Amino acid sequence: MRVARLDSETDFEGWRGHARSLLCDGVPPEDVTWQVGESQDSLFAILDAPAPPRDPAYKPRVSKRFLADAKLALCHRDPERFGLLYRLIHRMQDDADLLSNAVDDDVIRLNALVKAVSRDRHKMRAFVRFRAVKGERDTFVSWFEPEHRIVEENAPFFVRRFANMHWSILTPERSAHYDGKDLRFGPGAAREDAPDGDALEDLWRVYYGAIFNPARLKVKAMGAEMPRKYWKNLPEAELIAPLIAEARKVEDTMVEAAPTPAKRLADYAYPEPDLPPDDALAALRREAAGCAVCDHACHATQTVFGEGPLDAAIMVVGEQPGDREDIAGRPFVGPAGEVFHAALAEAGLSRDDLYLTNAVKHFRFIPRGKQRLHQSPKVGHIDQCRWWLKAERKLVRPKVTLAMGATAIRALSGRSIPVAEARERGFDCFDGRAGLATVHPAAILRQVDERDAATMRASLVADLYRAREMADAAVPALSLSGS
Ligand code: URA
């Protein structure tokens, strides 16, 4: 038995060093005990620091994706996580594709840890509220109670977002301090160490009161989005009960009032995605993994994010992942994917040439016995999920955009346009670029009449071919309306 000692509960580098030397020495997972903190006397061989590998030529196999997941999973409170991660990396030496096996128990556990930590990280980003402490230079202090050990992992986000402020985030186990230059970490604190109430709180209340829409009140969904355990530290939370109580009255007044002119999608302000410069798309994908905004996200196995090269000239947008995509975590790998791949090949394109994504990133279904029956996303889901599509488009900047089916057209244009009309005339995307439309591969599969299916297949191939020609000719993707 070997005992691998780690400096702290989140000592990722320590875990990685031990895992490397244990793998080099061929130590099976069941022969390792992971210990955090000072070594205790032990009958076993203690590895205080990772031992130099006995065989320096041996290079363990490890993917970037696994390391990114492992770093997040390590922030979870599950005491078994060090062993789980070592078992996975040990197994991956003989099975490089292990992580794609979404029904493997270890992979399921890893995904659950990553999802829980990502969600907690997301909530911390949304619910940290700073209070000003007056001094020579104003400092902003906040109190937050995360579920997992995410302070160190999450602090760089706050550095980027509040780069010009001096701030501290206090939590029961760890605190983070930033002085406009350096980020430091210290021990945990108590609730009383953080100040209560300041002028900023009034601002939060005004903001929350202003964005609260009584006509859209869904108390259950609100509870999922802003769980009660965070309320005690949110200044705006005290408004929730009175606003709900008032909602019916205000709704009646809104119904009676004259309608306000509809806003164009482009008029809405979207928050900018927060992206580290080095690997923005991977960071975005990781953020999306924790997204639980829509009501069906918690039933899906995982977020199915877009994939493809950042410099892809063509972006193809589908509807939402299906059953197979939900399990594999990749778009278009099921039956609709087969139709799509065949059409791509006929149009002289390959999947690697494209950035391929979906309008909605979680599988929506109803269970029927052992089956999960696809349900189309509602307009609200499409609109909620557009945030990710918008962020993807900012990074990829395709020359040509092809929407497959009505959901993708709605997501990209913000309007419900019939597929035939959008196919004929094209449409304007929310970012001012032109969009092409085509039929959805799944619609071809649903055709009962063979001739109808063949006609639709030919349309899909022709539209893909047209997209390819436009990309080859580098036709700039300007808005159709010229604005
Ligand atoms: N249908 C879609 O729209 N997207 C997929 O990823 C799979 C099926």
CSV table of C-alpha atoms and ligand atoms in Angstrom, one decimal:
chain,number,residue,atom,x,y,z
A,1,MET,CA,0.0,0.0,0.0
A,2,ARG,CA,1.3,3.5,-0.8
A,3,VAL,CA,0.1,6.6,0.8
A,4,ALA,CA,0.1,9.8,-1.4
A,5,ARG,CA,0.1,13.0,0.7
A,6,LEU,CA,-1.5,16.2,-0.6
A,7,ASP,CA,-0.9,19.7,0.8
A,8,SER,CA,-4.6,20.6,0.7
A,9,GLU,CA,-8.1,19.4,-0.2
A,10,THR,CA,-7.7,21.2,-3.6
A,11,ASP,CA,-4.0,20.4,-4.3
A,12,PHE,CA,-4.4,19.6,-8.0
A,13,GLU,CA,-0.7,19.8,-8.8
A,14,GLY,CA,0.2,17.5,-5.9
A,15,TRP,CA,-2.4,15.0,-7.1
A,16,ARG,CA,-1.2,15.2,-10.6
A,17,GLY,CA,2.5,14.6,-9.6
A,18,HIS,CA,1.6,11.6,-7.4
A,19,ALA,CA,-0.6,10.2,-10.2
A,20,ARG,CA,2.2,10.5,-12.7
A,21,SER,CA,4.7,8.7,-10.5
A,22,LEU,CA,2.2,6.0,-9.4
A,23,LEU,CA,1.4,5.3,-13.0
A,24,CYS,CA,5.1,5.1,-13.9
A,25,ASP,CA,5.6,2.6,-11.1
A,26,GLY,CA,2.5,0.6,-12.2
A,27,VAL,CA,0.7,1.0,-8.8
A,28,PRO,CA,-2.9,-0.2,-9.1
A,29,PRO,CA,-5.6,2.2,-7.7
A,30,GLU,CA,-6.6,-0.2,-4.9
A,31,ASP,CA,-3.0,0.0,-3.5
A,32,VAL,CA,-3.1,3.8,-3.0
A,33,THR,CA,-4.4,5.7,0.0
A,34,TRP,CA,-4.8,9.5,-0.5
A,35,GLN,CA,-4.1,11.6,2.5
A,36,VAL,CA,-4.5,15.4,2.9
A,37,GLY,CA,-2.3,17.3,5.3
A,38,GLU,CA,0.6,16.2,7.6
A,39,SER,CA,1.8,12.6,7.3
A,40,GLN,CA,0.7,10.4,10.2
A,41,ASP,CA,2.8,7.5,11.2
A,42,SER,CA,1.9,4.8,8.9
A,43,LEU,CA,2.9,1.2,8.3
A,44,PHE,CA,2.9,2.0,4.6
A,45,ALA,CA,5.3,3.7,2.3
A,46,ILE,CA,4.4,7.4,2.4
A,47,LEU,CA,4.9,9.5,-0.6
A,48,ASP,CA,5.2,12.9,0.9
A,49,ALA,CA,6.4,14.3,-2.5
A,50,PRO,CA,5.9,12.4,-5.7
A,51,ALA,CA,8.7,10.0,-6.2
A,52,PRO,CA,10.8,10.3,-9.3
A,53,PRO,CA,9.6,7.7,-11.8
A,54,ARG,CA,11.4,4.4,-11.9
A,55,ASP,CA,11.1,4.3,-15.7
A,56,PRO,CA,11.7,7.9,-17.0
A,57,ALA,CA,10.9,6.7,-20.5
A,58,TYR,CA,7.3,5.9,-19.6
A,59,LYS,CA,4.9,8.6,-20.5
A,60,PRO,CA,1.4,8.2,-19.0
A,61,ARG,CA,-1.5,9.0,-21.4
A,62,VAL,CA,-3.7,11.9,-20.4
A,63,SER,CA,-6.1,14.1,-22.3
A,64,LYS,CA,-6.5,17.8,-21.8
A,65,ARG,CA,-10.2,17.2,-21.3
A,66,PHE,CA,-9.6,14.8,-18.4
A,67,LEU,CA,-7.2,17.2,-16.8
A,68,ALA,CA,-9.7,20.1,-17.0
A,69,ASP,CA,-12.4,17.8,-15.6
A,70,ALA,CA,-10.1,16.5,-12.9
A,71,LYS,CA,-9.2,20.0,-11.8
A,72,LEU,CA,-12.9,20.8,-11.3
A,73,ALA,CA,-13.8,17.5,-9.7
A,74,LEU,CA,-11.0,18.0,-7.2
A,75,CYS,CA,-13.0,21.0,-5.8
A,76,HIS,CA,-15.9,18.7,-4.8
A,77,ARG,CA,-16.4,17.6,-1.2
A,78,ASP,CA,-16.6,13.9,-2.1
A,79,PRO,CA,-13.8,12.3,0.0
A,80,GLU,CA,-13.4,9.6,-2.6
A,81,ARG,CA,-12.5,12.0,-5.5
A,82,PHE,CA,-8.7,11.5,-5.4
A,83,GLY,CA,-9.1,7.8,-5.7
A,84,LEU,CA,-11.7,8.1,-8.4
A,85,LEU,CA,-9.6,10.3,-10.5
A,86,TYR,CA,-6.5,8.1,-10.1
A,87,ARG,CA,-8.7,5.0,-11.0
A,88,LEU,CA,-9.9,6.8,-14.1
A,89,ILE,CA,-6.5,7.9,-15.3
A,90,HIS,CA,-5.1,4.4,-14.6
A,91,ARG,CA,-7.9,2.8,-16.7
A,92,MET,CA,-7.4,5.4,-19.4
A,93,GLN,CA,-3.9,4.0,-20.0
A,94,ASP,CA,-5.6,1.0,-21.7
A,95,ASP,CA,-8.7,2.7,-22.8
A,96,ALA,CA,-8.1,6.1,-24.3
A,97,ASP,CA,-11.8,6.6,-25.1
A,98,LEU,CA,-13.0,5.8,-21.6
A,99,LEU,CA,-14.5,9.3,-21.0
A,100,SER,CA,-16.8,8.9,-24.0
A,101,ASN,CA,-18.5,5.9,-22.3
A,102,ALA,CA,-21.3,7.8,-20.5
A,103,VAL,CA,-22.7,4.6,-18.9
A,104,ASP,CA,-19.5,3.7,-17.1
A,105,ASP,CA,-19.9,4.1,-13.3
A,106,ASP,CA,-16.6,6.0,-12.9
A,107,VAL,CA,-17.3,8.3,-15.8
A,108,ILE,CA,-20.9,8.9,-14.5
A,109,ARG,CA,-19.4,9.8,-11.1
A,110,LEU,CA,-16.8,12.1,-12.6
A,111,ASN,CA,-19.5,13.9,-14.7
A,112,ALA,CA,-21.6,14.3,-11.7
A,113,LEU,CA,-18.8,15.9,-9.7
A,114,VAL,CA,-17.9,18.2,-12.6
A,115,LYS,CA,-21.5,19.2,-13.0
A,116,ALA,CA,-22.0,19.9,-9.3
A,117,VAL,CA,-18.9,22.0,-9.1
A,118,SER,CA,-19.6,23.9,-12.3
A,119,ARG,CA,-23.1,24.7,-11.0
A,120,ASP,CA,-21.7,25.9,-7.7
A,121,ARG,CA,-19.1,28.0,-9.5
A,122,HIS,CA,-21.9,29.5,-11.7
A,123,LYS,CA,-24.0,30.3,-8.6
A,124,MET,CA,-21.0,32.0,-6.9
A,125,ARG,CA,-20.5,34.2,-9.9
A,126,ALA,CA,-24.2,35.1,-9.9
A,127,PHE,CA,-24.7,35.6,-6.2
A,128,VAL,CA,-21.6,37.2,-4.8
A,129,ARG,CA,-22.6,40.7,-3.6
A,130,PHE,CA,-19.9,43.1,-2.5
A,131,ARG,CA,-20.4,45.7,0.2
A,132,ALA,CA,-18.2,48.8,0.3
A,133,VAL,CA,-15.9,49.3,3.3
A,134,LYS,CA,-14.9,53.0,3.4
A,135,GLY,CA,-11.2,53.7,3.9
A,136,GLU,CA,-8.2,55.3,2.3
A,137,ARG,CA,-9.2,53.3,-0.7
A,138,ASP,CA,-12.6,51.7,-0.8
A,139,THR,CA,-12.5,48.0,-0.5
A,140,PHE,CA,-15.4,45.7,-1.4
A,141,VAL,CA,-16.1,42.7,0.8
A,142,SER,CA,-18.5,39.9,0.2
A,143,TRP,CA,-19.6,36.9,2.2
A,144,PHE,CA,-20.5,33.7,0.3
A,145,GLU,CA,-21.1,30.1,1.3
A,146,PRO,CA,-20.2,27.8,-1.5
A,147,GLU,CA,-21.1,24.1,-1.5
A,148,HIS,CA,-17.7,23.0,-2.7
A,149,ARG,CA,-14.2,24.2,-2.4
A,150,ILE,CA,-14.3,26.5,-5.4
A,151,VAL,CA,-12.8,29.7,-4.0
A,152,GLU,CA,-9.3,29.3,-5.6
A,153,GLU,CA,-10.7,27.9,-8.9
A,154,ASN,CA,-13.3,30.8,-9.1
A,155,ALA,CA,-11.2,33.7,-7.9
A,156,PRO,CA,-9.6,34.5,-11.3
A,157,PHE,CA,-13.1,35.1,-12.7
A,158,PHE,CA,-13.6,37.9,-10.1
A,159,VAL,CA,-10.1,39.3,-10.9
A,160,ARG,CA,-11.1,39.7,-14.5
A,161,ARG,CA,-14.5,41.0,-13.8
A,162,PHE,CA,-13.5,43.4,-11.0
A,163,ALA,CA,-10.0,44.2,-12.2
A,164,ASN,CA,-10.0,47.8,-10.9
A,165,MET,CA,-11.4,47.2,-7.5
A,166,HIS,CA,-9.8,46.1,-4.2
A,167,TRP,CA,-11.9,43.3,-2.9
A,168,SER,CA,-12.2,40.3,-0.6
A,169,ILE,CA,-14.4,37.3,-0.8
A,170,LEU,CA,-14.9,35.6,2.5
A,171,THR,CA,-16.2,32.1,2.9
A,172,PRO,CA,-16.2,29.7,5.8
A,173,GLU,CA,-13.1,27.7,4.6
A,174,ARG,CA,-11.1,30.1,2.5
A,175,SER,CA,-10.9,33.7,1.6
A,176,ALA,CA,-9.6,35.5,-1.5
A,177,HIS,CA,-8.2,39.0,-1.5
A,178,TYR,CA,-7.3,41.2,-4.5
A,179,ASP,CA,-5.6,44.6,-4.3
A,180,GLY,CA,-5.8,45.6,-7.9
A,181,LYS,CA,-2.6,43.7,-8.6
A,182,ASP,CA,-2.1,40.5,-6.7
A,183,LEU,CA,-4.5,37.8,-5.8
A,184,ARG,CA,-3.9,36.2,-2.4
A,185,PHE,CA,-5.7,33.5,-0.5
A,186,GLY,CA,-6.2,33.2,3.3
A,187,PRO,CA,-8.0,31.1,5.8
A,188,GLY,CA,-11.8,31.1,6.1
A,189,ALA,CA,-13.8,33.7,7.9
A,190,ALA,CA,-17.0,34.2,9.8
A,191,ARG,CA,-20.2,35.8,8.6
A,192,GLU,CA,-19.6,38.7,11.1
A,193,ASP,CA,-16.3,39.6,9.4
A,194,ALA,CA,-18.2,40.8,6.4
A,195,PRO,CA,-20.0,44.1,6.6
A,196,ASP,CA,-23.8,44.3,6.4
A,197,GLY,CA,-25.6,46.6,4.1
A,198,ASP,CA,-24.4,49.6,2.2
A,199,ALA,CA,-25.6,51.9,-0.6
A,200,LEU,CA,-24.9,49.2,-3.1
A,201,GLU,CA,-27.7,47.0,-1.6
A,202,ASP,CA,-30.2,49.7,-2.5
A,203,LEU,CA,-28.9,49.5,-6.1
A,204,TRP,CA,-29.4,45.7,-6.1
A,205,ARG,CA,-32.9,46.1,-4.8
A,206,VAL,CA,-33.8,48.7,-7.4
A,207,TYR,CA,-32.3,46.6,-10.2
A,208,TYR,CA,-34.1,43.5,-9.1
A,209,GLY,CA,-37.4,45.3,-8.7
A,210,ALA,CA,-37.0,46.7,-12.2
A,211,ILE,CA,-36.2,43.4,-13.9
A,212,PHE,CA,-39.0,41.4,-12.0
A,213,ASN,CA,-41.7,40.6,-14.5
A,214,PRO,CA,-44.9,39.5,-12.8
A,215,ALA,CA,-46.4,38.2,-16.0
A,216,ARG,CA,-43.6,35.7,-16.1
A,217,LEU,CA,-43.7,34.7,-12.5
A,218,LYS,CA,-42.8,31.0,-12.1
A,219,VAL,CA,-42.1,30.5,-8.4
A,220,LYS,CA,-40.7,26.9,-8.9
A,221,ALA,CA,-38.3,27.9,-11.7
A,222,MET,CA,-37.3,30.9,-9.6
A,223,GLY,CA,-36.4,28.7,-6.7
A,224,ALA,CA,-34.3,26.5,-9.0
A,225,GLU,CA,-32.5,29.5,-10.4
A,226,MET,CA,-32.0,31.3,-7.2
A,227,PRO,CA,-32.1,28.6,-4.5
A,228,ARG,CA,-33.3,29.7,-1.1
A,229,LYS,CA,-30.0,28.9,0.6
A,230,TYR,CA,-28.4,31.9,-1.1
A,231,TRP,CA,-31.2,34.3,-0.2
A,232,LYS,CA,-29.8,35.3,3.2
A,233,ASN,CA,-26.8,36.9,1.6
A,234,LEU,CA,-28.7,38.6,-1.2
A,235,PRO,CA,-30.0,42.1,-0.5
A,236,GLU,CA,-32.6,41.8,-3.2
A,237,ALA,CA,-34.0,38.6,-1.7
A,238,GLU,CA,-36.2,40.5,0.8
A,239,LEU,CA,-38.1,41.9,-2.2
A,240,ILE,CA,-39.1,38.4,-3.4
A,241,ALA,CA,-42.1,37.8,-1.1
A,242,PRO,CA,-43.7,41.2,-1.5
A,243,LEU,CA,-43.1,41.1,-5.3
A,244,ILE,CA,-44.7,37.7,-5.6
A,245,ALA,CA,-47.7,38.9,-3.5
A,246,GLU,CA,-48.1,41.9,-5.7
A,247,ALA,CA,-47.6,40.0,-8.9
A,248,ARG,CA,-51.3,39.3,-9.7
A,249,LYS,CA,-52.3,43.0,-9.2
A,250,VAL,CA,-49.4,44.2,-11.4
A,251,GLU,CA,-50.1,41.6,-14.0
A,252,ASP,CA,-53.7,42.8,-14.3
A,253,THR,CA,-52.5,46.4,-14.7
A,254,MET,CA,-50.0,45.3,-17.4
A,255,VAL,CA,-52.7,43.5,-19.3
A,256,GLU,CA,-54.9,46.6,-19.3
A,257,ALA,CA,-52.1,48.9,-20.3
A,258,ALA,CA,-51.4,49.6,-24.0
A,259,PRO,CA,-48.8,47.3,-25.5
A,260,THR,CA,-45.3,48.7,-25.9
A,261,PRO,CA,-43.7,48.3,-29.3
A,262,ALA,CA,-41.8,45.0,-29.7
A,263,LYS,CA,-38.1,45.3,-29.3
A,264,ARG,CA,-35.8,44.0,-32.0
A,265,LEU,CA,-33.5,41.3,-30.7
A,266,ALA,CA,-30.5,43.4,-31.5
A,267,ASP,CA,-31.8,46.0,-28.9
A,268,TYR,CA,-31.3,43.6,-26.0
A,269,ALA,CA,-28.1,43.8,-24.0
A,270,TYR,CA,-26.5,40.5,-23.5
A,271,PRO,CA,-23.8,40.1,-20.8
A,272,GLU,CA,-20.4,39.5,-22.3
A,273,PRO,CA,-19.1,36.0,-21.8
A,274,ASP,CA,-16.2,36.0,-19.4
A,275,LEU,CA,-13.4,34.3,-21.3
A,276,PRO,CA,-9.8,33.7,-20.4
A,277,PRO,CA,-7.8,34.6,-23.5
A,278,ASP,CA,-5.8,31.4,-23.8
A,279,ASP,CA,-8.5,28.9,-24.6
A,280,ALA,CA,-11.7,30.8,-24.8
A,281,LEU,CA,-13.8,28.1,-26.4
A,282,ALA,CA,-12.8,25.4,-24.0
A,283,ALA,CA,-13.5,27.8,-21.1
A,284,LEU,CA,-16.9,28.6,-22.6
A,285,ARG,CA,-17.6,24.9,-22.9
A,286,ARG,CA,-16.7,24.3,-19.3
A,287,GLU,CA,-19.0,27.2,-18.2
A,288,ALA,CA,-21.8,25.7,-20.3
A,289,ALA,CA,-21.3,22.3,-18.6
A,290,GLY,CA,-22.7,23.9,-15.4
A,291,CYS,CA,-25.6,25.8,-17.0
A,292,ALA,CA,-28.9,24.9,-15.4
A,293,VAL,CA,-30.9,27.9,-16.6
A,294,CYS,CA,-33.7,26.0,-18.4
A,295,ASP,CA,-36.1,23.7,-16.7
A,296,HIS,CA,-35.1,20.6,-18.5
A,297,ALA,CA,-31.3,20.9,-17.9
A,298,CYS,CA,-31.4,18.8,-14.8
A,299,HIS,CA,-33.0,15.9,-16.6
A,300,ALA,CA,-30.4,15.7,-19.3
A,301,THR,CA,-27.2,13.8,-18.9
A,302,GLN,CA,-25.0,16.7,-19.8
A,303,THR,CA,-24.7,19.9,-21.8
A,304,VAL,CA,-24.0,19.2,-25.4
A,305,PHE,CA,-21.9,22.0,-26.6
A,306,GLY,CA,-20.8,23.0,-30.1
A,307,GLU,CA,-17.6,21.7,-31.6
A,308,GLY,CA,-15.3,22.4,-34.5
A,309,PRO,CA,-12.4,24.7,-35.3
A,310,LEU,CA,-12.4,28.3,-34.1
A,311,ASP,CA,-11.6,29.5,-37.6
A,312,ALA,CA,-14.3,27.5,-39.3
A,313,ALA,CA,-15.8,29.4,-42.2
A,314,ILE,CA,-19.2,27.7,-41.8
A,315,MET,CA,-21.3,27.4,-38.7
A,316,VAL,CA,-24.1,24.9,-38.9
A,317,VAL,CA,-26.8,25.1,-36.2
A,318,GLY,CA,-29.2,22.3,-35.4
A,319,GLU,CA,-32.1,22.1,-32.9
A,320,GLN,CA,-31.1,20.4,-29.7
A,321,PRO,CA,-29.2,17.2,-28.8
A,322,GLY,CA,-31.2,13.9,-29.1
A,323,ASP,CA,-31.0,10.8,-27.0
A,324,ARG,CA,-27.7,9.6,-28.4
A,325,GLU,CA,-26.1,13.1,-28.4
A,326,ASP,CA,-27.1,13.5,-24.7
A,327,ILE,CA,-25.2,10.3,-23.8
A,328,ALA,CA,-22.2,10.9,-26.0
A,329,GLY,CA,-22.0,14.7,-25.2
A,330,ARG,CA,-21.5,15.5,-28.9
A,331,PRO,CA,-23.8,17.0,-31.4
A,332,PHE,CA,-25.2,15.0,-34.4
A,333,VAL,CA,-23.9,11.5,-33.5
A,334,GLY,CA,-27.2,9.7,-33.7
A,335,PRO,CA,-29.6,8.9,-36.6
A,336,ALA,CA,-30.1,12.5,-37.7
A,337,GLY,CA,-26.3,12.8,-37.6
A,338,GLU,CA,-26.0,9.9,-40.1
A,339,VAL,CA,-28.3,11.7,-42.5
A,340,PHE,CA,-26.3,14.9,-42.0
A,341,HIS,CA,-22.9,13.3,-42.5
A,342,ALA,CA,-24.1,11.6,-45.7
A,343,ALA,CA,-25.4,15.0,-47.0
A,344,LEU,CA,-22.1,16.7,-46.0
A,345,ALA,CA,-20.1,14.1,-48.0
A,346,GLU,CA,-22.3,14.6,-51.0
A,347,ALA,CA,-21.8,18.4,-50.8
A,348,GLY,CA,-18.0,17.9,-50.6
A,349,LEU,CA,-17.7,18.9,-47.0
A,350,SER,CA,-16.6,17.1,-43.9
A,351,ARG,CA,-17.6,17.6,-40.3
A,352,ASP,CA,-14.1,18.8,-39.5
A,353,ASP,CA,-14.6,21.8,-41.8
A,354,LEU,CA,-17.5,23.1,-39.7
A,355,TYR,CA,-18.4,24.5,-36.4
A,356,LEU,CA,-21.4,22.4,-35.5
A,357,THR,CA,-23.7,23.4,-32.7
A,358,ASN,CA,-27.3,23.4,-31.6
A,359,ALA,CA,-29.7,26.2,-30.7
A,360,VAL,CA,-30.5,24.5,-27.4
A,361,LYS,CA,-27.7,22.7,-25.5
A,362,HIS,CA,-29.7,20.2,-23.4
A,363,PHE,CA,-31.9,17.3,-24.5
A,364,ARG,CA,-35.6,17.8,-23.8
A,365,PHE,CA,-37.6,14.7,-23.5
A,366,ILE,CA,-40.4,12.8,-21.8
A,367,PRO,CA,-39.8,9.4,-20.4
A,368,ARG,CA,-41.9,6.5,-21.9
A,369,GLY,CA,-41.0,3.2,-20.2
A,370,LYS,CA,-37.3,2.8,-21.1
A,371,GLN,CA,-37.4,5.3,-23.9
A,372,ARG,CA,-36.8,9.0,-23.8
A,373,LEU,CA,-39.0,10.7,-26.4
A,374,HIS,CA,-37.7,13.9,-27.9
A,375,GLN,CA,-39.7,17.0,-27.2
A,376,SER,CA,-39.1,20.1,-29.2
A,377,PRO,CA,-37.8,23.1,-27.2
A,378,LYS,CA,-40.2,25.9,-26.5
A,379,VAL,CA,-39.6,29.5,-27.6
A,380,GLY,CA,-38.6,30.3,-24.0
A,381,HIS,CA,-35.9,27.6,-24.0
A,382,ILE,CA,-34.5,28.8,-27.4
A,383,ASP,CA,-34.4,32.4,-26.1
A,384,GLN,CA,-32.7,31.4,-22.9
A,385,CYS,CA,-30.1,29.3,-24.6
A,386,ARG,CA,-29.3,31.9,-27.1
A,387,TRP,CA,-26.7,33.3,-24.7
A,388,TRP,CA,-24.4,30.4,-25.5
A,389,LEU,CA,-25.0,30.6,-29.2
A,390,LYS,CA,-24.2,34.2,-29.1
A,391,ALA,CA,-20.9,33.5,-27.2
A,392,GLU,CA,-20.0,30.8,-29.7
A,393,ARG,CA,-20.6,33.1,-32.6
A,394,LYS,CA,-18.4,35.8,-31.1
A,395,LEU,CA,-15.5,33.4,-31.0
A,396,VAL,CA,-16.0,31.6,-34.2
A,397,ARG,CA,-17.2,34.5,-36.5
A,398,PRO,CA,-18.2,32.2,-39.4
A,399,LYS,CA,-18.5,33.6,-42.9
A,400,VAL,CA,-21.5,31.5,-43.5
A,401,THR,CA,-24.2,30.3,-41.2
A,402,LEU,CA,-26.6,27.5,-42.0
A,403,ALA,CA,-29.7,27.0,-39.8
A,404,MET,CA,-31.2,23.5,-40.0
A,405,GLY,CA,-34.8,23.7,-39.2
A,406,ALA,CA,-37.2,26.1,-37.5
A,407,THR,CA,-35.6,26.1,-34.0
A,408,ALA,CA,-32.2,27.1,-35.4
A,409,ILE,CA,-33.8,29.8,-37.5
A,410,ARG,CA,-35.6,31.1,-34.4
A,411,ALA,CA,-32.5,31.0,-32.3
A,412,LEU,CA,-30.4,32.9,-34.9
A,413,SER,CA,-33.0,35.4,-36.0
A,414,GLY,CA,-35.1,35.9,-32.9
A,415,ARG,CA,-38.2,35.4,-35.0
A,416,SER,CA,-40.4,32.5,-36.0
A,417,ILE,CA,-39.9,32.2,-39.8
A,418,PRO,CA,-41.2,29.2,-41.7
A,419,VAL,CA,-38.3,27.0,-43.0
A,420,ALA,CA,-39.4,27.3,-46.6
A,421,GLU,CA,-39.5,31.1,-46.5
A,422,ALA,CA,-36.1,31.3,-44.7
A,423,ARG,CA,-34.7,28.8,-47.1
A,424,GLU,CA,-35.7,30.9,-50.1
A,425,ARG,CA,-34.9,34.4,-48.8
A,426,GLY,CA,-32.4,33.8,-46.1
A,427,PHE,CA,-32.7,35.8,-42.8
A,428,ASP,CA,-30.8,38.2,-40.6
A,429,CYS,CA,-29.0,36.8,-37.6
A,430,PHE,CA,-29.0,38.6,-34.2
A,431,ASP,CA,-25.4,39.7,-34.8
A,432,GLY,CA,-26.2,41.4,-38.1
A,433,ARG,CA,-24.8,38.6,-40.3
A,434,ALA,CA,-26.8,36.8,-42.9
A,435,GLY,CA,-28.1,33.3,-42.3
A,436,LEU,CA,-29.0,30.5,-44.7
A,437,ALA,CA,-31.7,28.0,-43.9
A,438,THR,CA,-32.3,24.4,-44.7
A,439,VAL,CA,-34.4,21.4,-43.6
A,440,HIS,CA,-33.5,19.5,-40.5
A,441,PRO,CA,-32.0,16.0,-41.1
A,442,ALA,CA,-34.4,14.6,-38.5
A,443,ALA,CA,-37.4,15.9,-40.6
A,444,ILE,CA,-36.1,13.8,-43.5
A,445,LEU,CA,-36.1,10.7,-41.2
A,446,ARG,CA,-39.7,11.4,-40.3
A,447,GLN,CA,-40.9,11.4,-43.9
A,448,VAL,CA,-43.2,8.4,-44.6
A,449,ASP,CA,-43.1,8.9,-48.4
A,450,GLU,CA,-39.8,8.0,-49.9
A,451,ARG,CA,-40.1,10.6,-52.7
A,452,ASP,CA,-40.6,13.4,-50.1
A,453,ALA,CA,-37.6,12.1,-48.2
A,454,ALA,CA,-35.5,12.1,-51.3
A,455,THR,CA,-36.6,15.6,-52.3
A,456,MET,CA,-35.7,16.9,-48.8
A,457,ARG,CA,-32.4,15.1,-48.8
A,458,ALA,CA,-31.6,16.8,-52.1
A,459,SER,CA,-32.4,20.2,-50.6
A,460,LEU,CA,-30.2,19.6,-47.7
A,461,VAL,CA,-27.3,18.6,-50.0
A,462,ALA,CA,-27.9,21.6,-52.2
A,463,ASP,CA,-28.0,24.0,-49.3
A,464,LEU,CA,-24.8,22.6,-47.8
A,465,TYR,CA,-23.2,22.9,-51.2
A,466,ARG,CA,-24.3,26.5,-51.4
A,467,ALA,CA,-22.8,27.2,-48.0
A,468,ARG,CA,-19.6,25.7,-49.1
A,469,GLU,CA,-19.5,27.8,-52.3
A,470,MET,CA,-20.1,30.9,-50.3
A,471,ALA,CA,-17.4,30.1,-47.8
A,472,ASP,CA,-15.0,29.3,-50.6
A,473,ALA,CA,-15.7,32.5,-52.3
A,474,ALA,CA,-15.3,34.2,-48.9
A,475,VAL,CA,-18.6,36.0,-49.5
A,476,PRO,CA,-18.8,38.3,-46.5
A,477,ALA,CA,-21.7,37.5,-44.4
A,478,LEU,CA,-23.4,40.8,-44.4
A,479,SER,CA,-26.9,41.4,-43.3
A,480,LEU,CA,-29.6,41.0,-45.9
A,481,SER,CA,-31.1,44.3,-45.0
A,482,GLY,CA,-27.7,45.9,-45.3
A,483,SER,CA,-27.9,47.4,-41.8
B,1,URA,N1,-30.7,16.9,-33.9
B,1,URA,C1,-30.2,18.1,-33.6
B,1,URA,O1,-30.8,19.2,-34.0
B,1,URA,N2,-29.0,18.2,-33.1
B,1,URA,C2,-28.3,17.1,-32.7
B,1,URA,O2,-27.2,17.3,-32.2
B,1,URA,C3,-28.9,15.9,-33.0
B,1,URA,C4,-30.1,15.8,-33.5
